[in-house]
CSV table of C-alpha atoms in Angstrom, one decimal:
chain,number,residue,atom,x,y,z
A,30,MET,CA,33.3,19.2,-117.0
A,31,THR,CA,32.4,22.8,-117.0
A,32,GLU,CA,34.2,25.4,-115.0
A,33,GLU,CA,31.2,25.8,-112.7
A,34,GLU,CA,31.2,22.1,-111.8
A,35,GLU,CA,35.0,22.2,-111.1
A,36,GLU,CA,34.5,25.3,-108.8
A,37,LYS,CA,31.7,23.5,-106.9
A,38,LYS,CA,34.2,20.6,-106.2
A,39,HIS,CA,36.9,23.0,-104.8
A,40,VAL,CA,34.3,24.9,-102.5
A,41,LYS,CA,34.6,23.9,-98.9
A,42,PRO,CA,31.5,22.5,-97.4
A,43,LYS,CA,30.0,24.6,-94.6
A,44,ASP,CA,30.6,23.6,-91.0
A,45,PRO,CA,28.2,20.8,-90.0
A,46,VAL,CA,25.2,22.0,-88.0
A,47,PHE,CA,25.7,21.6,-84.2
A,48,VAL,CA,22.7,20.8,-82.2
A,49,PRO,CA,23.1,21.7,-78.5
A,50,LYS,CA,22.4,18.8,-76.2
A,51,SER,CA,22.5,20.6,-73.0
A,52,THR,CA,21.9,24.1,-71.6
A,53,SER,CA,25.7,24.7,-71.3
A,54,ASP,CA,26.1,23.9,-75.0
A,55,LYS,CA,23.4,26.4,-75.8
A,56,HIS,CA,25.1,29.1,-73.7
A,57,ARG,CA,28.4,28.3,-75.2
A,58,LEU,CA,27.1,28.7,-78.7
A,59,HIS,CA,25.4,32.0,-77.7
A,60,ILE,CA,28.6,33.4,-76.2
A,61,GLU,CA,30.7,32.2,-79.2
A,62,ARG,CA,28.2,34.0,-81.6
A,63,LEU,CA,28.5,37.2,-79.4
A,64,MET,CA,32.3,37.0,-79.4
A,65,LYS,CA,32.6,36.8,-83.2
A,66,ASN,CA,31.8,40.5,-83.4
A,67,PRO,CA,32.6,42.1,-80.0
A,68,GLU,CA,32.0,45.7,-81.3
A,69,LYS,CA,28.3,44.9,-81.9
A,70,PRO,CA,26.1,46.2,-79.1
A,71,VAL,CA,24.2,43.7,-77.1
A,72,PHE,CA,20.5,44.1,-76.3
A,73,ILE,CA,19.9,44.0,-72.6
A,74,PRO,CA,16.1,43.8,-71.8
A,75,GLU,CA,14.6,46.2,-69.3
A,76,VAL,CA,13.2,44.9,-66.0
A,77,ARG,CA,9.5,44.2,-66.1
A,78,LYS,CA,7.3,46.6,-64.3
A,79,VAL,CA,5.4,45.1,-61.3
A,80,TRP,CA,1.8,44.7,-62.1
A,81,LYS,CA,-0.5,46.8,-60.0
A,82,PRO,CA,-4.3,46.8,-60.2
A,83,ARG,CA,-6.3,50.0,-60.9
A,84,ASP,CA,-7.2,52.1,-57.8
A,85,ALA,CA,-10.7,51.7,-56.4
A,86,PRO,CA,-13.0,54.4,-57.8
A,87,GLU,CA,-13.7,57.3,-55.4
A,88,PHE,CA,-17.4,57.3,-56.4
A,89,VAL,CA,-19.3,54.3,-57.8
A,90,ARG,CA,-22.3,55.4,-59.8
A,91,ASP,CA,-23.9,51.9,-60.4
A,92,VAL,CA,-24.3,50.5,-56.9
A,93,MET,CA,-25.9,47.2,-57.2
A,94,GLY,CA,-25.9,43.8,-55.7
A,95,SER,CA,-26.5,40.3,-56.8
A,96,SER,CA,-30.1,40.5,-55.3
A,97,ALA,CA,-33.2,39.4,-57.2
A,98,GLY,CA,-35.0,41.9,-59.3
A,99,ALA,CA,-32.0,43.0,-61.1
A,100,GLY,CA,-32.0,42.7,-64.9
A,101,SER,CA,-30.4,39.6,-66.4
A,102,GLY,CA,-27.4,41.5,-67.7
A,103,GLU,CA,-26.8,43.3,-64.4
A,104,PHE,CA,-25.5,40.2,-62.7
A,105,HIS,CA,-22.6,40.0,-65.1
A,106,VAL,CA,-21.7,43.6,-64.5
A,107,TYR,CA,-21.8,43.0,-60.7
A,108,ARG,CA,-19.7,39.9,-61.1
A,109,GLY,CA,-17.1,41.9,-63.0
A,110,TYR,CA,-17.0,44.6,-60.3
A,111,ARG,CA,-16.8,42.0,-57.6
A,112,ARG,CA,-13.9,40.1,-59.3
A,113,ARG,CA,-11.9,43.3,-59.9
A,114,GLU,CA,-12.4,44.3,-56.3
A,115,GLN,CA,-11.3,40.8,-55.1
A,116,ILE,CA,-8.2,40.9,-57.3
A,117,ARG,CA,-7.4,44.4,-55.8
A,118,GLN,CA,-7.9,43.1,-52.3
A,119,ASP,CA,-5.7,40.1,-52.9
A,120,TYR,CA,-2.9,42.4,-54.3
A,121,ILE,CA,-3.1,44.6,-51.2
A,122,ASP,CA,-3.0,41.6,-48.9
A,123,ASN,CA,-0.1,40.0,-50.7
A,124,LYS,CA,1.8,43.3,-50.8
A,125,ASN,CA,1.3,43.8,-47.1
A,126,GLU,CA,2.5,40.3,-46.4
A,127,LYS,CA,5.5,40.7,-48.6
A,128,ASP,CA,6.4,44.0,-46.9
A,129,GLU,CA,6.0,42.4,-43.4
A,130,LYS,CA,8.3,39.5,-44.3
A,131,GLU,CA,10.8,42.0,-45.8
A,132,SER,CA,10.9,44.1,-42.6
A,133,GLU,CA,11.1,41.0,-40.5
A,134,PHE,CA,14.1,39.8,-42.6
A,135,GLN,CA,15.8,43.1,-42.3
A,136,LYS,CA,15.3,43.1,-38.5
A,137,LYS,CA,16.7,39.6,-38.3
A,138,LEU,CA,19.7,40.6,-40.4
A,139,GLU,CA,20.3,43.6,-38.1
A,140,ASP,CA,20.1,41.3,-35.0
A,141,ASN,CA,22.5,38.8,-36.5
A,142,LYS,CA,24.9,41.6,-37.3
A,143,ASN,CA,24.7,43.0,-33.7
A,144,LYS,CA,25.2,39.6,-32.2
A,145,ALA,CA,28.2,38.9,-34.4
A,146,GLU,CA,29.6,42.3,-33.4
A,147,GLU,CA,29.1,41.6,-29.7
A,148,LYS,CA,30.9,38.2,-30.1
A,149,THR,CA,33.7,39.8,-32.0
A,150,ALA,CA,34.1,42.5,-29.4
A,151,LYS,CA,34.1,40.0,-26.6
A,152,LYS,CA,36.8,37.9,-28.3
A,153,ARG,CA,38.8,41.0,-29.1
A,154,ALA,CA,38.6,42.1,-25.4
A,155,LYS,CA,39.9,38.6,-24.4
A,156,ARG,CA,42.8,38.7,-26.8
A,157,TYR,CA,44.1,42.1,-25.5
A,158,LEU,CA,43.7,41.2,-21.8
């Protein structure tokens, strides 16, 4: 045998490949990999921006409808305008609905807090009488 073959015999085999079987195994492997080099900075992604449609134009030059007499290509332009406006209106409606629900939730939290404070004050008064 040559020296190279003898060296290959004495080399330790690498650790067997571990295939994670569950999400917790995957997280454990990820944490172990991060902890091997704690000085290495970790990438933390930024929060995604909330999608917002473009504002409606102040002045529309190509006022058109889907009426007869328009050119064959104009209908597709009209359809695009209409689709964008519908998406914008849906966004505004959903935003208003979300804001209403949020304000309703905050009001309910405040009411619950006040009721709990009243109960506590009433029980406190009973204790000290």
